XYZ file of C-alpha atoms in Angstrom:
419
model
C 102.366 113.814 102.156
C 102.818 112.714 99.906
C 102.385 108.614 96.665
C 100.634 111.345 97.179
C 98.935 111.068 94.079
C 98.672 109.491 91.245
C 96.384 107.379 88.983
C 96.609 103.193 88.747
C 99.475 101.503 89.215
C 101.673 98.747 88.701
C 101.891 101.707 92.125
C 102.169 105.321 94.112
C 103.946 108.878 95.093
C 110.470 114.038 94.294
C 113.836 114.335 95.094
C 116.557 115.196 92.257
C 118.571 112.902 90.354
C 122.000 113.177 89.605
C 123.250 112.393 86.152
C 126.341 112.000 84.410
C 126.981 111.247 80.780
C 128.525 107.905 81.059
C 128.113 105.088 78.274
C 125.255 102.336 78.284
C 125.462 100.820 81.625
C 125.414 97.732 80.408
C 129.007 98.415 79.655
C 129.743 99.761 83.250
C 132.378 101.687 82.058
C 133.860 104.556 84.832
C 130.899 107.563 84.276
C 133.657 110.023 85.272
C 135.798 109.356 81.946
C 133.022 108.939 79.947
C 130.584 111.229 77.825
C 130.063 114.577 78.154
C 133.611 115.266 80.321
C 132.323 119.136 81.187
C 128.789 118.342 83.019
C 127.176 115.773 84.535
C 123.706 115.435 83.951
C 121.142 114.292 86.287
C 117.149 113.782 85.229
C 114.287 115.150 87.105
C 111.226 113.781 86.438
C 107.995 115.249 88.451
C 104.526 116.392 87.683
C 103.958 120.060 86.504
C 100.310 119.775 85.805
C 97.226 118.326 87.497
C 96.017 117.902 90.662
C 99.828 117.385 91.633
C 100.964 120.007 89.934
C 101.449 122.691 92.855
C 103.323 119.836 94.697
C 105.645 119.592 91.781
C 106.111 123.070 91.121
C 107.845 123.451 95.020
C 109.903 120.387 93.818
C 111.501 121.731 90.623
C 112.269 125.045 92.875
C 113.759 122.641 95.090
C 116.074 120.608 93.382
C 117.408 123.815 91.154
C 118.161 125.272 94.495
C 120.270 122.322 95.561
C 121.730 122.139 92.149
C 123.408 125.444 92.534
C 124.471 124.673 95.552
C 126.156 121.951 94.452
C 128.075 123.923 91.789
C 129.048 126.418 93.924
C 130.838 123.924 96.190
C 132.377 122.409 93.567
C 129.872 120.357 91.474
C 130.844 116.736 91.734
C 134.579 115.533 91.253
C 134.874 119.238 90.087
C 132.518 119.052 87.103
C 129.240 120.996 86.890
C 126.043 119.563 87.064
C 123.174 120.300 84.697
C 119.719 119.581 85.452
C 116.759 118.045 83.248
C 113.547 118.701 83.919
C 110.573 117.447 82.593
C 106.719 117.174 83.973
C 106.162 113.526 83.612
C 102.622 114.164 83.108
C 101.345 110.171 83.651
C 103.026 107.005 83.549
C 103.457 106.263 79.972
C 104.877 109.672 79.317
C 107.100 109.193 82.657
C 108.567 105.900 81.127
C 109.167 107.338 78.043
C 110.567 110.293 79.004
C 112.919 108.469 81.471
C 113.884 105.758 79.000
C 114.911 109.198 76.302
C 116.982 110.996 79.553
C 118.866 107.545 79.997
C 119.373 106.687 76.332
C 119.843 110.087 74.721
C 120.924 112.443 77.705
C 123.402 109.921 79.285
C 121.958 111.327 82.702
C 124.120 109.748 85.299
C 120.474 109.076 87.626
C 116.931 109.573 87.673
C 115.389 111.584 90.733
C 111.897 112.335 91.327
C 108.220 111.836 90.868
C 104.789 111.871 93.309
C 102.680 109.495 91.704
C 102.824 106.283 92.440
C 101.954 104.666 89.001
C 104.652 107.028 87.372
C 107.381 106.228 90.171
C 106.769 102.317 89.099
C 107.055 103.314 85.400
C 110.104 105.186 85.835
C 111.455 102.439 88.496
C 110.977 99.860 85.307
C 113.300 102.068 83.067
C 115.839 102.053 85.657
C 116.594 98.564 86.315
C 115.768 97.567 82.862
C 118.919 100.258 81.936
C 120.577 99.437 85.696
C 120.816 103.291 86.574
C 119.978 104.609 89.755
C 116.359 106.136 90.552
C 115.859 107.968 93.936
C 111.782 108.311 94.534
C 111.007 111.772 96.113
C 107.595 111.940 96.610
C 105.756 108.218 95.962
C 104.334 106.331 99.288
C 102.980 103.327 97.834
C 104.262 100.284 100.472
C 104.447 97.856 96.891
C 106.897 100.349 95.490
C 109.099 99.005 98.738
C 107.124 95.968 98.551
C 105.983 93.664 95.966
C 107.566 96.291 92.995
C 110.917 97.081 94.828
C 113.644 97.666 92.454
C 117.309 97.367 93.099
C 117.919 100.519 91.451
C 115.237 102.063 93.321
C 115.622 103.980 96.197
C 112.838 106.407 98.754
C 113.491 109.462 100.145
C 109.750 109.466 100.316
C 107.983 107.825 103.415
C 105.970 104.785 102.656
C 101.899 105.195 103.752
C 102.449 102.696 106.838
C 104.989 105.480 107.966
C 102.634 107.777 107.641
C 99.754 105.824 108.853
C 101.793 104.845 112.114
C 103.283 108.643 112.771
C 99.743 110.884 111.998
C 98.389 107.118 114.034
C 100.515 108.197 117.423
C 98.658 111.820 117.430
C 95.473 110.843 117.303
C 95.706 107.955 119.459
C 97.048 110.884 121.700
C 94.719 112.698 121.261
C 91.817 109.746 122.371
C 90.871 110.107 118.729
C 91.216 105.843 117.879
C 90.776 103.496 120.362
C 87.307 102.662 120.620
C 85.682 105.536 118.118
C 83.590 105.208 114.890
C 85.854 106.640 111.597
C 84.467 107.562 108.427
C 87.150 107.388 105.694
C 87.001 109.077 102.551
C 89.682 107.565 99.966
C 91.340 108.971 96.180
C 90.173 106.318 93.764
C 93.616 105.635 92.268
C 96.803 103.079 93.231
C 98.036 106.012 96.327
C 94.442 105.522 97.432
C 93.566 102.163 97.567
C 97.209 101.347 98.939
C 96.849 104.360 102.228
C 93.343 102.968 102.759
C 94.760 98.825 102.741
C 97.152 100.492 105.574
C 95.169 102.526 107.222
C 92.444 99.981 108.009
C 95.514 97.786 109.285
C 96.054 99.984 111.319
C 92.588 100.648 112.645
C 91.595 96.878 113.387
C 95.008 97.023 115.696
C 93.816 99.932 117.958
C 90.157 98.985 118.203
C 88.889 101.968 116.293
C 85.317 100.972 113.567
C 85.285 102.245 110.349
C 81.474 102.792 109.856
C 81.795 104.335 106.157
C 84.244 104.814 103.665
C 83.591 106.371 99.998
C 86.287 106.213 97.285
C 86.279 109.197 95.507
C 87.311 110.245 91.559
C 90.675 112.244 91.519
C 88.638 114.552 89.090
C 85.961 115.408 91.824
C 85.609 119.075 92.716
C 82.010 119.240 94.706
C 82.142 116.797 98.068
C 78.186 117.774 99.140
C 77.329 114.242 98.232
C 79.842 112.957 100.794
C 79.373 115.849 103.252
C 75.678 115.189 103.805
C 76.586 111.477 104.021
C 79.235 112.141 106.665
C 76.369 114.599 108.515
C 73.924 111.322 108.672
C 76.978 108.943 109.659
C 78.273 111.454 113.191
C 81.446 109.614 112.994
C 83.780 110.221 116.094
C 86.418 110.692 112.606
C 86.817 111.591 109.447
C 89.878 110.242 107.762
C 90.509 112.191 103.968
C 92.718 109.873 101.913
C 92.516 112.383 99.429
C 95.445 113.716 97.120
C 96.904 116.791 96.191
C 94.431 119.549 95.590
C 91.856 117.456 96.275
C 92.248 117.745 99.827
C 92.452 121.636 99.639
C 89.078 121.283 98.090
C 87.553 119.345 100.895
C 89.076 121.421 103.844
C 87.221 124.582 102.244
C 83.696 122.428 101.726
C 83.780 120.781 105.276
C 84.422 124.548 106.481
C 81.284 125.913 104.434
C 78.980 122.375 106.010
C 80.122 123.649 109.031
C 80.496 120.062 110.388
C 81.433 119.594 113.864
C 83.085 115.625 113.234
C 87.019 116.038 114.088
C 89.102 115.511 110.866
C 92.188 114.033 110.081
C 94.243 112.381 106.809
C 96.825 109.782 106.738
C 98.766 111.301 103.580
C 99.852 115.308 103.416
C 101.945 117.887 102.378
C 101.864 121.031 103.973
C 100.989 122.856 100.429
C 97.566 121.654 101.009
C 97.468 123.843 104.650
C 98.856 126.627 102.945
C 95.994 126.459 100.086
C 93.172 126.030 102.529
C 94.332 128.691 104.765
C 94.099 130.003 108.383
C 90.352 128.814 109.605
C 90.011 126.175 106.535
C 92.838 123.973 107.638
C 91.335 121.951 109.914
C 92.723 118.873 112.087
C 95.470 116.330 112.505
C 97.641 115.185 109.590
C 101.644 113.817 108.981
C 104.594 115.183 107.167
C 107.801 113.647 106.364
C 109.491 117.146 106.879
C 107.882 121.050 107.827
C 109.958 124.382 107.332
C 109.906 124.951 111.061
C 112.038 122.267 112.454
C 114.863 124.343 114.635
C 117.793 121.746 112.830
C 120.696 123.487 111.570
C 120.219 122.002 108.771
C 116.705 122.893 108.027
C 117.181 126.543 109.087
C 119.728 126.881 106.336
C 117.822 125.629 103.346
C 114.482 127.379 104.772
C 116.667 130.414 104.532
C 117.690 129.929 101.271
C 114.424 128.836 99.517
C 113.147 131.508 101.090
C 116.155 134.202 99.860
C 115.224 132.584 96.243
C 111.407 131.972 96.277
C 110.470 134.558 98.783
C 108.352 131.460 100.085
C 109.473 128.659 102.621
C 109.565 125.247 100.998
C 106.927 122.839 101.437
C 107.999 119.028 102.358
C 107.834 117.737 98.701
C 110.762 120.062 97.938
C 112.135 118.796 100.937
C 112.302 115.790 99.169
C 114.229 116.697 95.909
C 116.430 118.761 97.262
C 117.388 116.090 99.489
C 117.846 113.604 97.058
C 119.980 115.250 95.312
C 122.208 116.257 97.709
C 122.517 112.546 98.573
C 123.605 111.583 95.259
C 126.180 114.612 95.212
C 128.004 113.456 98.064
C 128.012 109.924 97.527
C 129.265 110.383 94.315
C 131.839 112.918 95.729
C 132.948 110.391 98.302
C 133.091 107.090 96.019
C 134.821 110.161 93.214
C 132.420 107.934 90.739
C 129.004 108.336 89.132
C 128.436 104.357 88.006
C 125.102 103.731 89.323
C 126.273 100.683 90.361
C 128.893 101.851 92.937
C 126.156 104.749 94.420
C 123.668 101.866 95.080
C 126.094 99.692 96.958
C 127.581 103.257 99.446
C 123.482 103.614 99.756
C 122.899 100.254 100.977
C 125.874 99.798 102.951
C 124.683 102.374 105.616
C 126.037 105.279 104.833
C 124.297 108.110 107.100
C 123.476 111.469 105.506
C 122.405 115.135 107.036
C 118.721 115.466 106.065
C 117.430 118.779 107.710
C 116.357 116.965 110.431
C 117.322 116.518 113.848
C 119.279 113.200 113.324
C 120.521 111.660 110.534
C 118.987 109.178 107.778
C 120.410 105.806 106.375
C 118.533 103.315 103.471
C 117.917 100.410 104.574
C 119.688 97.780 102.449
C 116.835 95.216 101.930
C 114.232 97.498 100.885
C 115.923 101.169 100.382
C 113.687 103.241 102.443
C 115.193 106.206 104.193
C 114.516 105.700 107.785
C 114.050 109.156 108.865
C 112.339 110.871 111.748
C 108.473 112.138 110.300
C 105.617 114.527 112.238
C 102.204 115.163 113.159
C 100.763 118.755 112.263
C 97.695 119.566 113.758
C 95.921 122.916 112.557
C 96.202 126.286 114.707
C 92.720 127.617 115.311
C 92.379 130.789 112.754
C 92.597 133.702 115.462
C 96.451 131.967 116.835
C 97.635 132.026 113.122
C 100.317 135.122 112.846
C 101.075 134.454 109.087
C 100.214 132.551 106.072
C 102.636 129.620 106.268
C 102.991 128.881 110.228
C 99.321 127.336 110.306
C 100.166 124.395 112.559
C 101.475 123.075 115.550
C 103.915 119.887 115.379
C 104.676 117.529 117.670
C 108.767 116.676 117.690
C 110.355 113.882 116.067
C 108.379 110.372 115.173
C 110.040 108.104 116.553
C 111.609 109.774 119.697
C 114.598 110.124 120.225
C 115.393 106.803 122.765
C 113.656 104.696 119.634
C 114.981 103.035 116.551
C 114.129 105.207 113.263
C 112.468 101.381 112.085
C 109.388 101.324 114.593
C 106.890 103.161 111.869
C 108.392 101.106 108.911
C 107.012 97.826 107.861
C 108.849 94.963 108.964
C 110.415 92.032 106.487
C 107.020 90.020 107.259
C 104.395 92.754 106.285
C 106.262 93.779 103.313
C 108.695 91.573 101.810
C 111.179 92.728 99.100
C 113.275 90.563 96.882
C 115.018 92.563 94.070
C 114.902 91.387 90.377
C 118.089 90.344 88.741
């Protein structure tokens, strides 16, 4: 869960970038016999403070994990890569920083961010200098949408994704169809964009939103809203909250003592682990959880936790993945020209993303279509440890469906990239 976060936007929101130190891309000269001939560089841009700041720390671990990895098979086209990173802080800062990484650094790629805002800003430097940006943690559907870039692309879910997949449990679950919802909604771009969706989605399955608050990302106390939802008796609360914001919540609703089944349309399994056994309450979705049995997934769990002494969370999920996607596609087109890695990622190249199968961009709006899950909490007295909280249900979509059915179609989200 994950634009998880952000403030306004021109919109929402970490996976690594890879960079090389190649000359102005307006030149598009060949990055590999260009600049800084010993490393390449790649720029990682994610917040390190704030409300998003826990989210981002599990990121940086991430993608320096998959960075030495990298090296120690070989780097890419046999040159080491060096890492850059820097808490982007907000969106102006983002932008800036970006714009100094491209001009000054020579990265050879951007890779990163959670907020939404910040992944626009940041999205803006890219195509304005044509080098490639891969989003890691920023759901905003106008990031795919209205704001796509060319040189843009998501590892990170968009909000109908995870609208539709957390949608499936609790339709499941008799939760929906027919009941009153009570939705509680982070005043910021992430916010307004997961509640547009969400309410979509609601009018489709017959379900009645009888309240819905928007609340300050600054907010710390929710009795206001707790003794509101206690009048209300919803049949469901929905918490469109972000980042630590939604830790916050968990432990209130605990203290109320409210009886009103709960559930959140945006997540990362941080959030669980900050609540704890007995605070974590309900039904929520994740792009990616350290217990799927993929061979894949068992082998970086292992080796986060070998470094971290920690499993990773799905927002590291996200970085490292990135950058291992921009490792081997530059290792396969033996290139780092931004230009070249966009084309392999739209032509439909397939990559092995700790999941059960594999993932692909799609060329008209470069989302990863990816399998995603529902968590649903363990009740305290079932929970063994501090990390395996939750139950999951397997792979959204199943296996006999097309990895498209959560995504928005051409017609609900259209994309034309600037020139």
């Amino acid at each position: 869960m994950t634009d998880r976060f952000g403030d306004s936007l021109s919109r929402r929101s970490l996976l690594k970038a890879g960079g090389a130190a190649l000359l102005a891309p307006a030149l598009a000269s060949p990055a590999l016999s260009q600049g800084q001939s010993d490393v390449i560089r790649i720029g990682h841009l994610t917040p390190r403070t704030g409300f998003l700041g826990p989210l981002g720390e599990f990121a940086v671990q991430a993608a320096q994990l998959a960075v030495e990895e990298i090296n120690a098979a070989g780097g890419i086209a046999g040159r080491k890569v060096e890492l850059l990173s820097e808490d982007s802080v907000n969106p102006q800062t983002a932008s800036a920083k970006a714009e100094r990484m491209v001009q000054r650094d020579r990265v050879a790629c951007l890779v990163g961010e959670i907020n939404s805002a910040s992944a626009l800003a940041i999205s803006q430097v890219a195509q304005r200098e044509k080098i490639l940006f891969i989003n890691t943690g920023a759901n905003s559907d106008a990031l795919r949408g209205s704001d796509c870039k060319r040189f843009m692309f998501h590892v990170e879910s968009q909000n109908t994704m995870m609208v539709r997949a957390c949608g499936r449990a609790l339709l499941d679950r008799g939760l929906i169809k027919g009941r009153k919802v009570y939705a509680l909604t982070a005043d910021y771009a992430f916010g307004h964009d997961l509640l547009k969706q969400a309410k979509k989605y609601f009018a489709a399955n017959d379900a009645t939103l009888v309240g819905e608050d928007l609340i300050p990302t600054e907010l710390t106390d929710f009795s206001p809203f707790l003794l509101k939802l206690r009048q209300a008796k919803p049949d469901l609360v929905i918490c469109n909250l972000a980042g630590a914001q939604i830790t916050n919540f968990l432990k209130q609703y605990s203290e109320f003592g409210l009886p009103f089944p709960v559930a959140g349309f945006g997540f990362d399994t941080a959030l669980a682990w900050g609540a704890g056994p007995g605070n974590f309450l309900g039904t929520w979705p994740v792009i990616w959880h350290h217990q799927i049995a993929s061979p894949s997934a068992k082998t970086f769990v292992a080796a986060f936790k070998a470094k971290y002494k920690k499993p990773p969370e799905n927002q590291g999920w996200g970085d490292y993945t990135a950058l291992k996607i921009v490792a081997q596609s530059m290792n396969e087109l033996k290139a780092t020209e931004s230009i070249k890695v966009v084309e392999h990622l739209e032509s439909g190249a397939k990559f092995d993303i700790a999941k059960v199968r594999e993932g692909y961009f799609r060329p008209w709006d470069h989302e990863l279509m990816q399998e995603m899950f529902a968590i649903t909490a363990l009740p305290a007295d079932q929970v063994k440890n501090p990390y395996d909280i939750f139950t999951s249900t397997g792979p959204l979509p199943g296996p006999g469906e097309s990895l498209e059915v959560l995504a928005t179609t051409r017609d609900e989200n259209a994309c034309t990239f600037p020139a």
